[in-house]
Coordinates of C-alpha atoms and ligand atoms in Angstrom, one line a residue:
V1 CA 110.3 234.4 63.4
Q2 CA 110.9 231.2 61.4
N3 CA 114.6 230.9 62.7
A4 CA 113.5 231.5 66.3
R5 CA 110.9 228.8 66.0
L6 CA 113.5 226.3 64.6
H7 CA 115.9 227.3 67.4
D8 CA 113.2 226.6 70.0
E9 CA 112.3 223.3 68.5
E10 CA 116.0 222.2 68.4
K11 CA 116.4 223.3 72.0
R12 CA 113.3 221.3 73.1
S13 CA 114.4 218.2 71.3
R14 CA 117.9 218.5 72.8
E15 CA 116.4 218.9 76.3
F16 CA 114.2 215.8 75.6
L17 CA 117.2 213.8 74.5
N18 CA 119.2 214.9 77.6
S19 CA 116.4 213.9 79.9
V20 CA 116.2 210.5 78.3
V21 CA 119.9 209.6 78.1
G22 CA 121.6 212.0 80.4
D23 CA 121.0 210.0 83.6
T24 CA 121.0 206.5 82.2
S25 CA 123.7 204.4 83.7
D26 CA 124.8 203.0 80.3
P27 CA 127.5 205.2 79.0
I28 CA 126.2 207.2 76.0
I29 CA 128.3 209.7 74.0
I30 CA 126.9 211.7 71.0
T31 CA 129.3 213.4 68.6
S32 CA 128.8 215.6 65.6
Q33 CA 130.1 214.6 62.2
D34 CA 133.4 216.4 63.0
R35 CA 133.8 214.3 66.2
T36 CA 132.8 217.1 68.6
I37 CA 131.2 215.9 71.7
L38 CA 127.5 217.0 71.9
L39 CA 126.4 214.7 74.8
W40 CA 128.3 213.0 77.5
N41 CA 126.0 211.3 80.0
S42 CA 126.5 210.2 83.6
G43 CA 127.3 206.6 82.5
A44 CA 130.1 208.0 80.4
E45 CA 131.4 210.1 83.3
E46 CA 131.4 206.9 85.4
L47 CA 133.2 204.8 82.8
Y48 CA 135.9 207.3 81.6
G49 CA 136.4 209.5 84.7
Y50 CA 135.7 212.8 82.8
S51 CA 132.8 215.1 83.9
E52 CA 130.4 216.4 81.3
S53 CA 131.8 219.9 81.6
E54 CA 135.3 218.6 80.8
T55 CA 134.2 217.0 77.5
L56 CA 131.4 218.9 75.9
G57 CA 132.6 220.8 72.8
R58 CA 135.9 218.8 72.7
K59 CA 136.9 216.4 70.0
I60 CA 136.4 212.8 71.2
D61 CA 139.9 211.8 70.2
F62 CA 141.3 212.1 73.8
I63 CA 139.6 208.8 74.7
V64 CA 140.5 207.0 71.4
P65 CA 143.8 205.2 71.5
E66 CA 146.2 205.8 68.6
D67 CA 146.1 202.2 67.6
D68 CA 142.4 202.1 67.0
A69 CA 142.7 202.2 63.2
R70 CA 139.1 200.9 62.6
Q71 CA 137.3 203.8 64.3
K72 CA 137.3 206.2 61.4
G73 CA 136.2 203.6 58.9
I74 CA 133.3 202.5 61.2
V75 CA 132.0 206.0 61.7
G76 CA 132.2 206.5 57.9
R77 CA 130.1 203.3 57.4
V78 CA 127.5 204.4 59.9
T79 CA 127.2 207.8 58.2
A80 CA 127.1 206.4 54.7
E81 CA 124.8 203.4 55.2
G82 CA 122.7 204.9 58.0
V83 CA 122.7 201.7 60.0
P84 CA 124.1 200.9 63.5
V85 CA 127.4 199.0 63.9
T86 CA 128.7 197.3 67.0
Y87 CA 132.4 196.6 67.5
E88 CA 134.9 195.7 70.2
T89 CA 137.7 198.0 71.0
R90 CA 139.5 199.9 73.8
R91 CA 139.1 203.4 75.1
R92 CA 141.3 205.5 77.4
H93 CA 140.2 206.4 81.0
K94 CA 141.2 209.7 82.4
D95 CA 143.9 208.0 84.5
G96 CA 145.5 206.8 81.2
L97 CA 144.5 203.1 81.5
L98 CA 142.8 201.4 78.5
I99 CA 139.4 199.9 79.1
P100 CA 138.1 197.1 76.9
V101 CA 134.6 198.1 75.6
T102 CA 132.0 197.3 72.9
I103 CA 130.6 200.3 71.2
T104 CA 127.4 200.5 69.3
L105 CA 127.4 203.5 66.9
S106 CA 124.0 204.6 65.6
P107 CA 123.3 207.4 63.2
V108 CA 121.2 210.4 64.4
Q109 CA 119.3 211.6 61.4
D110 CA 117.3 214.9 60.7
E111 CA 113.8 214.9 59.3
R112 CA 115.3 214.6 55.8
G113 CA 117.2 211.4 56.7
A114 CA 120.6 213.1 56.7
V115 CA 123.0 211.9 59.4
V116 CA 123.7 214.9 61.6
A117 CA 125.4 213.1 64.6
I118 CA 126.6 209.7 65.8
A119 CA 125.3 208.2 69.1
G120 CA 127.6 205.7 70.8
I121 CA 126.5 203.3 73.5
H122 CA 129.5 202.0 75.3
K123 CA 129.7 198.9 77.3
D124 CA 132.5 198.1 79.8
L125 CA 134.0 194.7 79.1
S126 CA 136.6 194.7 81.9
E127 CA 134.7 192.3 84.2
W128 CA 133.8 190.1 81.4
K129 CA 137.4 190.0 80.1
R130 CA 138.7 189.3 83.6
A131 CA 136.2 186.4 83.9
E132 CA 137.2 185.2 80.5
R133 CA 140.9 185.3 81.4
A134 CA 140.3 183.6 84.8
L135 CA 138.3 180.9 82.9
Q136 CA 141.1 180.5 80.3
E137 CA 143.7 180.2 83.1
A138 CA 141.5 177.7 85.0
K139 CA 141.1 175.7 81.8
E140 CA 144.8 175.7 81.1
E141 CA 145.5 174.7 84.7
A142 CA 142.9 171.9 84.5
E143 CA 144.4 170.7 81.2
A144 CA 147.9 170.7 82.7
A145 CA 146.6 168.8 85.7
N146 CA 144.9 166.4 83.3
R147 CA 148.1 165.9 81.3
A148 CA 150.0 165.3 84.6
K149 CA 147.4 162.8 85.6
S150 CA 147.7 161.0 82.3
A151 CA 151.4 160.9 82.5
F152 CA 151.3 159.7 86.1
L153 CA 148.9 156.9 85.2
S154 CA 151.0 155.9 82.2
N155 CA 154.1 155.8 84.5
L156 CA 152.2 153.9 87.1
N157 CA 151.2 151.4 84.5
H158 CA 154.7 151.0 83.3
E159 CA 156.2 150.7 86.8
L160 CA 153.6 148.2 88.0
R161 CA 153.6 146.0 84.9
S162 CA 157.2 144.8 85.3
P163 CA 156.8 143.5 88.8
L164 CA 153.3 142.1 88.0
N165 CA 154.8 140.4 85.1
V166 CA 157.3 138.7 87.3
V167 CA 154.6 137.8 89.8
T168 CA 152.2 136.2 87.3
G169 CA 155.0 134.6 85.2
L170 CA 156.7 133.0 88.2
S171 CA 153.4 131.8 89.6
D172 CA 152.6 130.1 86.3
I173 CA 156.0 128.5 86.3
L174 CA 155.4 127.3 89.9
R175 CA 152.0 126.0 89.0
L176 CA 153.4 124.0 86.2
Q177 CA 156.2 122.6 88.2
A178 CA 153.8 121.4 91.0
P179 CA 150.6 120.8 89.1
D180 CA 148.7 119.4 92.1
G181 CA 148.4 120.3 95.7
E182 CA 148.8 123.3 97.9
T183 CA 151.7 124.9 96.0
S184 CA 149.7 125.0 92.9
R185 CA 146.7 126.5 94.7
I186 CA 148.9 129.2 96.3
A187 CA 150.5 129.9 92.9
Q188 CA 147.0 130.3 91.4
R189 CA 146.0 132.7 94.1
I190 CA 149.1 134.8 93.5
R191 CA 148.3 134.9 89.8
E192 CA 144.7 136.0 90.4
A193 CA 145.8 138.7 92.8
G194 CA 148.3 140.0 90.2
E195 CA 145.6 139.9 87.5
H196 CA 143.2 141.8 89.8
M197 CA 145.7 144.6 90.3
L198 CA 146.5 144.7 86.6
R199 CA 142.8 145.0 85.8
L200 CA 142.4 147.9 88.1
I201 CA 145.3 149.8 86.5
E202 CA 144.0 149.0 83.1
D203 CA 140.5 150.2 84.0
L204 CA 141.9 153.5 85.3
L205 CA 144.0 153.9 82.1
D206 CA 141.0 153.1 80.0
L207 CA 138.9 155.8 81.7
D208 CA 141.7 158.2 81.2
R209 CA 141.9 157.3 77.5
I210 CA 138.2 157.7 77.1
S211 CA 138.2 161.2 78.8
T212 CA 141.1 162.3 76.5
G213 CA 139.5 160.7 73.4
K214 CA 142.4 158.4 72.9
L215 CA 140.8 155.0 73.4
G216 CA 141.2 153.2 70.1
L217 CA 138.6 150.6 69.6
Q218 CA 139.0 148.0 66.8
P219 CA 135.4 147.2 65.8
R220 CA 134.6 144.3 63.5
D221 CA 131.7 142.0 62.9
A222 CA 131.8 139.1 65.4
A223 CA 129.4 136.3 66.2
I224 CA 128.2 137.1 69.7
D225 CA 127.4 133.7 71.1
P226 CA 130.9 132.2 70.7
L227 CA 132.4 135.4 72.1
V228 CA 130.2 135.2 75.2
R229 CA 130.9 131.5 75.5
A230 CA 134.7 132.0 75.4
A231 CA 134.6 134.8 78.0
V232 CA 132.5 132.6 80.3
E233 CA 134.7 129.6 79.8
A234 CA 137.7 131.7 80.6
R235 CA 136.1 132.8 83.9
L236 CA 134.9 129.3 84.9
P237 CA 138.2 128.1 86.4
H238 CA 138.3 131.2 88.6
L239 CA 134.8 130.8 90.0
P240 CA 134.9 130.5 93.8
G241 CA 133.2 127.5 95.5
G242 CA 129.4 127.9 96.1
F243 CA 128.8 129.4 92.7
T244 CA 127.6 127.8 89.5
L245 CA 127.8 129.5 86.1
E246 CA 125.4 128.7 83.4
T247 CA 124.9 130.0 79.9
D248 CA 121.7 130.2 77.8
L249 CA 122.9 131.5 74.5
G250 CA 120.0 132.3 72.2
A251 CA 121.5 134.6 69.6
E252 CA 123.0 131.9 67.4
G253 CA 124.3 133.3 64.1
C254 CA 123.9 136.9 65.2
Q255 CA 126.8 139.1 64.3
V256 CA 127.4 142.3 66.2
R257 CA 129.7 145.2 65.4
C258 CA 132.0 145.4 68.3
D259 CA 135.6 145.2 69.6
P260 CA 135.6 141.6 70.9
T261 CA 138.4 142.3 73.4
R262 CA 136.3 145.0 74.9
I263 CA 133.2 142.8 75.0
R264 CA 135.2 140.2 76.9
Q265 CA 136.4 142.9 79.3
I266 CA 132.8 144.0 79.9
L267 CA 131.6 140.4 80.6
I268 CA 134.5 139.8 82.9
N269 CA 133.6 142.9 84.8
L270 CA 130.0 141.9 85.2
L271 CA 130.8 138.3 86.1
D272 CA 133.3 139.5 88.7
N273 CA 130.6 141.8 90.2
A274 CA 128.1 139.0 90.2
V275 CA 130.5 137.0 92.4
K276 CA 131.6 140.0 94.5
Y277 CA 128.1 141.0 95.4
S278 CA 126.7 137.5 96.1
P279 CA 128.1 136.8 99.6
S280 CA 126.3 133.5 99.8
G281 CA 127.2 132.2 96.4
G282 CA 124.4 131.0 94.0
A283 CA 123.8 130.5 90.3
I284 CA 125.1 133.0 87.8
R285 CA 123.3 132.9 84.5
V286 CA 124.6 134.5 81.3
R287 CA 122.0 134.8 78.5
T288 CA 122.0 136.2 75.0
E289 CA 118.9 137.0 72.9
R290 CA 118.0 138.9 69.9
S291 CA 115.8 142.0 70.4
G292 CA 114.9 144.0 67.3
G293 CA 118.0 145.3 65.7
E294 CA 120.1 144.5 68.8
V295 CA 121.5 141.6 70.7
W296 CA 120.9 141.7 74.5
I297 CA 123.4 140.0 76.8
S298 CA 122.6 139.6 80.4
V299 CA 124.3 138.5 83.6
K300 CA 121.9 137.4 86.4
D301 CA 123.0 136.7 89.9
Q302 CA 121.3 135.7 93.2
G303 CA 123.2 138.3 95.3
I304 CA 122.3 141.3 97.4
G305 CA 120.4 143.0 94.6
I306 CA 120.0 146.7 93.8
G307 CA 117.0 148.9 94.5
P308 CA 115.5 151.1 91.7
E309 CA 116.9 154.3 93.3
E310 CA 120.4 152.9 93.5
A311 CA 120.2 151.5 90.0
R312 CA 120.5 155.0 88.7
L313 CA 123.6 155.8 90.7
I314 CA 125.8 152.8 90.1
F315 CA 126.9 153.8 86.5
Q316 CA 128.4 157.0 87.8
R317 CA 132.1 157.3 88.2
F318 CA 133.4 156.2 91.6
A319 CA 129.9 155.3 92.7
Q320 CA 129.7 152.6 95.3
L321 CA 126.6 151.7 97.2
E322 CA 126.6 151.7 101.0
S323 CA 124.5 148.5 101.0
G324 CA 127.3 146.8 99.0
G325 CA 129.9 147.9 101.4
A326 CA 129.8 145.1 103.9
H327 CA 130.4 142.5 101.2
R328 CA 132.9 144.5 99.2
E329 CA 136.2 142.9 98.5
G330 CA 137.7 146.2 97.3
G331 CA 137.2 148.0 94.0
L332 CA 137.3 151.6 93.0
G333 CA 133.8 152.1 91.8
I334 CA 134.8 152.6 88.2
G335 CA 134.0 149.2 86.7
L336 CA 130.4 149.9 85.7
H337 CA 131.1 153.4 84.6
L338 CA 133.8 152.1 82.3
V339 CA 131.5 149.4 81.0
Q340 CA 128.9 152.0 80.2
Q341 CA 131.4 154.2 78.4
L342 CA 132.8 151.3 76.5
L343 CA 129.4 150.2 75.4
A344 CA 128.4 153.8 74.4
L345 CA 131.5 153.8 72.1
Q346 CA 130.2 150.7 70.4
G347 CA 126.6 151.9 70.1
G348 CA 125.4 149.8 73.1
R349 CA 123.6 150.5 76.4
I350 CA 123.6 149.0 79.9
W351 CA 120.9 148.8 82.5
V352 CA 120.0 146.7 85.6
E353 CA 116.9 145.0 86.8
G354 CA 116.2 143.3 90.1
A355 CA 115.3 144.3 93.6
K356 CA 117.1 144.7 97.0
G357 CA 117.8 141.2 98.4
A358 CA 116.6 139.5 95.3
G359 CA 119.6 139.4 93.0
S360 CA 120.4 141.6 90.0
T361 CA 120.4 141.2 86.3
F362 CA 122.7 143.4 84.3
F363 CA 121.7 143.7 80.6
F364 CA 123.7 145.3 77.9
S365 CA 122.8 145.7 74.2
L366 CA 124.9 145.8 71.1
P367 CA 123.7 146.7 67.6
L368 CA 123.5 143.9 65.1
S369 CA 126.0 144.2 62.2
P370 CA 124.5 146.3 59.4
Q371 CA 125.6 143.8 56.7
A372 CA 124.1 140.3 56.3
A373 CA 125.9 137.9 58.6
P374 CA 129.1 136.7 57.0
P375 CA 129.7 132.9 57.2
A376 CA 131.3 131.8 60.4
G377 CA 135.0 131.4 60.2
V378 CA 138.1 133.5 59.9
G379 CA 137.6 137.2 60.6
N380 CA 134.7 136.9 62.9
G381 CA 134.2 135.8 66.5
E382 CA 134.1 132.1 65.7
G383 CA 137.4 132.2 64.0
A384 CA 138.8 133.8 67.1
L385 CA 137.5 131.2 69.5
P386 CA 140.1 129.7 71.7
A387 CA 140.8 126.0 71.1
A388 CA 139.0 123.6 73.4
D389 CA 140.8 122.7 76.6
G390 CA 144.0 120.8 76.1
E391 CA 144.2 121.7 72.5
E392 CA 146.3 124.7 71.9
P393 CA 146.2 126.5 68.5
W394 CA 149.9 126.0 68.2
E395 CA 149.9 122.2 68.6
G396 CA 151.8 120.6 65.9
A397 CA 153.2 123.9 64.6
S398 CA 156.8 124.9 64.5
V399 CA 157.4 128.0 66.6
L400 CA 160.4 130.1 67.0
V401 CA 160.7 132.0 70.3
L402 CA 162.9 135.0 71.0
E403 CA 163.0 135.1 74.7
G404 CA 163.0 138.2 76.9
Q405 CA 165.2 139.0 79.8
V406 CA 165.4 137.4 83.2
P407 CA 163.8 136.9 85.7
I408 CA 161.2 135.0 83.8
Q409 CA 163.3 133.8 81.0
G410 CA 161.9 130.6 79.5
Y411 CA 158.3 131.7 80.2
L412 CA 157.3 132.0 76.6
R413 CA 158.9 128.6 75.8
M414 CA 157.0 127.2 78.7
L415 CA 153.7 128.5 77.4
M416 CA 154.4 127.1 73.9
R417 CA 155.5 123.7 75.2
N418 CA 152.9 121.9 73.2
A419 CA 154.2 123.2 69.9
G420 CA 155.2 120.6 67.4
R421 CA 158.7 122.0 67.2
L422 CA 160.0 124.6 69.5
L423 CA 163.1 126.7 68.4
S424 CA 164.6 129.3 70.5
A425 CA 166.8 132.3 69.9
H426 CA 168.5 134.6 72.3
T427 CA 169.7 137.4 70.1
E428 CA 168.5 139.2 67.1
E429 CA 171.0 137.5 64.8
E430 CA 170.1 134.0 66.1
G431 CA 166.5 134.8 65.5
L432 CA 167.0 135.9 61.9
E433 CA 169.2 133.0 61.2
A434 CA 166.7 130.5 62.6
A435 CA 163.8 132.1 60.8
R436 CA 165.6 131.9 57.4
K437 CA 166.8 128.4 57.8
E438 CA 163.9 126.7 59.6
R439 CA 161.0 128.7 58.2
P440 CA 158.8 128.2 61.3
D441 CA 155.0 128.5 61.3
L442 CA 155.0 131.2 63.9
I443 CA 157.6 133.6 65.4
L444 CA 157.0 134.9 68.9
V445 CA 159.2 137.8 69.9
D446 CA 159.5 139.3 73.4
L447 CA 160.2 143.0 72.9
E448 CA 161.9 143.1 76.3
T449 CA 165.2 141.9 74.9
P450 CA 168.5 143.5 75.5
Q451 CA 169.2 146.6 73.4
A452 CA 165.8 146.5 71.7
G453 CA 166.9 143.4 69.8
G454 CA 163.3 142.1 69.6
L455 CA 162.0 145.1 67.8
R456 CA 164.9 145.2 65.4
L457 CA 164.4 141.5 64.7
L458 CA 160.8 142.1 63.8
R459 CA 161.7 145.0 61.6
R460 CA 164.3 142.8 59.7
L461 CA 161.9 139.8 59.5
K462 CA 159.2 142.0 58.0
S463 CA 161.5 143.7 55.5
L464 CA 163.0 140.5 54.0
P465 CA 161.0 138.8 51.3
E466 CA 162.0 135.3 52.5
T467 CA 160.7 135.9 56.1
R468 CA 158.0 138.5 55.6
G469 CA 155.3 135.9 55.2
I470 CA 155.9 134.1 58.5
P471 CA 153.3 135.3 61.0
A472 CA 154.9 137.0 63.9
V473 CA 153.5 138.0 67.3
A474 CA 155.1 140.6 69.5
V475 CA 155.0 140.2 73.3
S476 CA 155.3 143.5 75.1
S477 CA 155.1 144.7 78.7
E478 CA 153.6 148.0 77.5
G479 CA 149.8 148.1 77.4
P480 CA 148.1 148.5 74.0
G481 CA 149.4 151.8 72.7
G482 CA 152.5 153.2 71.0
E483 CA 154.5 149.9 70.8
K484 CA 151.5 148.0 69.4
E485 CA 150.9 150.7 66.7
H486 CA 154.6 150.6 65.9
C487 CA 154.5 146.8 65.4
Q488 CA 151.3 147.1 63.3
G489 CA 153.2 149.6 61.1
L490 CA 156.0 147.1 60.6
G491 CA 153.4 144.5 59.4
V492 CA 153.6 142.3 62.5
E493 CA 150.5 140.2 62.6
G494 CA 149.8 139.9 66.4
F495 CA 150.4 141.6 69.7
V496 CA 150.1 140.4 73.2
S497 CA 150.6 142.4 76.4
K498 CA 152.4 141.1 79.5
P499 CA 151.5 139.9 82.1
I500 CA 150.1 137.3 79.7
D501 CA 146.5 136.4 80.1
P502 CA 146.5 132.8 78.8
V503 CA 143.0 133.2 77.2
A504 CA 143.9 136.4 75.4
F505 CA 147.2 134.8 74.4
R506 CA 145.5 131.7 72.9
L507 CA 142.9 133.9 71.2
E508 CA 145.6 136.0 69.5
I509 CA 147.8 133.1 68.4
S510 CA 144.7 131.3 67.1
R511 CA 143.7 134.4 65.1
V512 CA 147.2 134.8 63.7
L513 CA 147.5 131.2 62.8
S514 CA 144.1 130.7 61.4
G515 CA 144.8 133.6 59.0
R516 CA 147.8 131.7 57.9
R517 CA 145.9 128.4 57.5
E518 CA 143.3 130.0 55.4
K519 CA 146.1 131.3 53.1
K520 CA 144.7 134.7 53.7
T521 CA 146.7 137.7 54.6
P522 CA 145.8 138.5 58.1
P523 CA 144.3 141.9 58.6
P524 CA 146.6 144.4 60.1
S525 CA 144.3 144.8 63.1
L526 CA 145.7 143.2 66.2
S527 CA 143.0 142.2 68.6
A528 CA 144.1 140.6 71.8
R529 CA 145.8 142.1 74.8
G530 CA 147.0 140.6 77.9
G531 CA 145.6 141.1 81.4
Ligands
ADP1 P1 133.1 148.4 92.4 O1 132.6 147.0 92.3 O2 134.6 148.6 92.2 O3 132.6 149.1 93.7 P2 131.5 149.0 90.1 O4 131.4 150.2 89.3 O5 131.8 147.7 89.4 O6 132.5 149.3 91.3 O7 130.1 148.9 90.9 C1 129.5 150.0 91.5 C2 128.6 149.6 92.6 O8 127.4 148.9 92.1 C3 129.2 148.6 93.5 O9 130.0 149.2 94.5 C4 128.0 147.9 94.1 O10 127.5 148.6 95.2 C5 127.0 147.9 93.0 N1 127.0 146.6 92.2 C6 127.7 146.3 91.1 N2 127.4 145.1 90.7 C7 126.4 144.6 91.5 C8 125.7 143.3 91.6 N3 125.9 142.4 90.7 N4 124.8 143.2 92.6 C9 124.7 144.2 93.5 N5 125.3 145.4 93.5 C10 126.2 145.6 92.5

């Protein structure tokens, strides 16, 4: 009687279990301790292609691939510890194909807590795996496209720099040969057009460098007002008629942590926009002020203005406003986005105020330097200020120039014409000889010399004790990047990119020479770049 009762009870509970799990769409398989299949529900039929009658009473091994070495161990763990375990594996379908699955194995215990069977809930991962693979492939494709884009931009940069170099160099020579009159004006316009093109390429390259995390900033503490003043002064000669440019610098003595070259780039961008979007000219005002732990710099114009709705859009990549279209003189819609990214990398922000038709004011902030302001002088923005007009930092100095190749041979010598003494060399040997004998105050080396003689000369100069201390500046037609780092590694104090931006050039020479005058080893950081 007792046995019959137990048998009935077991039958009832089995029927109850079957009614619960039998028809669920999730594949569920219950096996006894010796791996015999006790339950195979409709979900399992669907997933593995075997019907219930084909599987009940069989050992489960026919769906377990030979290479699933973990299975036995996991079943052992579930039995011994009495807790469920989930793992990812593969199971064989009736047609022989392996299906990726996750299986959660749970112990089925009797009333005394002994494990009498193992319930497995299987989950088909095929779709998920396919999606994962597609995602991975798409990611690899996107990465390859991105790499191709970076390589293309870097090629474009390289290919365009050489002709632009010739354009700007020759227009400078032309301007100097005919300082007054129409020729000089034409030469100036050619140079500006070349510079504009170069800035577009550099902006594109910078965006690419930011997106690939390869933009190397060189932050230092710099006095903000002199930095702003220098950028404004550099822009002043390029201001079209009908505009005035005023400064109201109220952050005297404030030092900010920034990359001064990039701050100059940001200001030039905002000043160019102020001109571009003010079709009837007007006053442009540049202000600096301290605000809490920051310095705010603003550029205010009397142009077409920006509505509040549009103000949110203009910092997005490639954003250009319809309303600005009529007055647009070109542009790619990347300037403000780049400015925003450059500021973010330096702990700053940018925003705009104003109204449609009533001019705009672009503000940007930079954090004040954490340390107490160091005295003005070498190593901060003041030290890097370009000399006042007509007074070049190399005046009175003796300068040795290793000139590059035609067609603009003589260009560096022309730039340095105010030097106290100008020596020139045409080969690596001549350069070394002159450096040893004459011990100039500065050596300027064009890296575009035949057979890489320029780079070799720098290497030799920096390895010889007698010439190592003479400050050297490399001039390269590559943008800041590999060649610059290479020169830094050699101990070369300065680096300038071609086409040469006269202000950046002056800044850099001034920095290198002031380091020398202060009898201070110049820091290995090279700050200016051309363009
Ligand atoms: P681009 O000038 O090449 O179009 P920017 O990113 O510099 O690209 O500017 C994005 C858009 O913001 C411009 O197309 C213009 O519509 C608007 N904008 C920028 N500066 C000003 C300004 N000073 N006044 C009015 N609108 C401006």
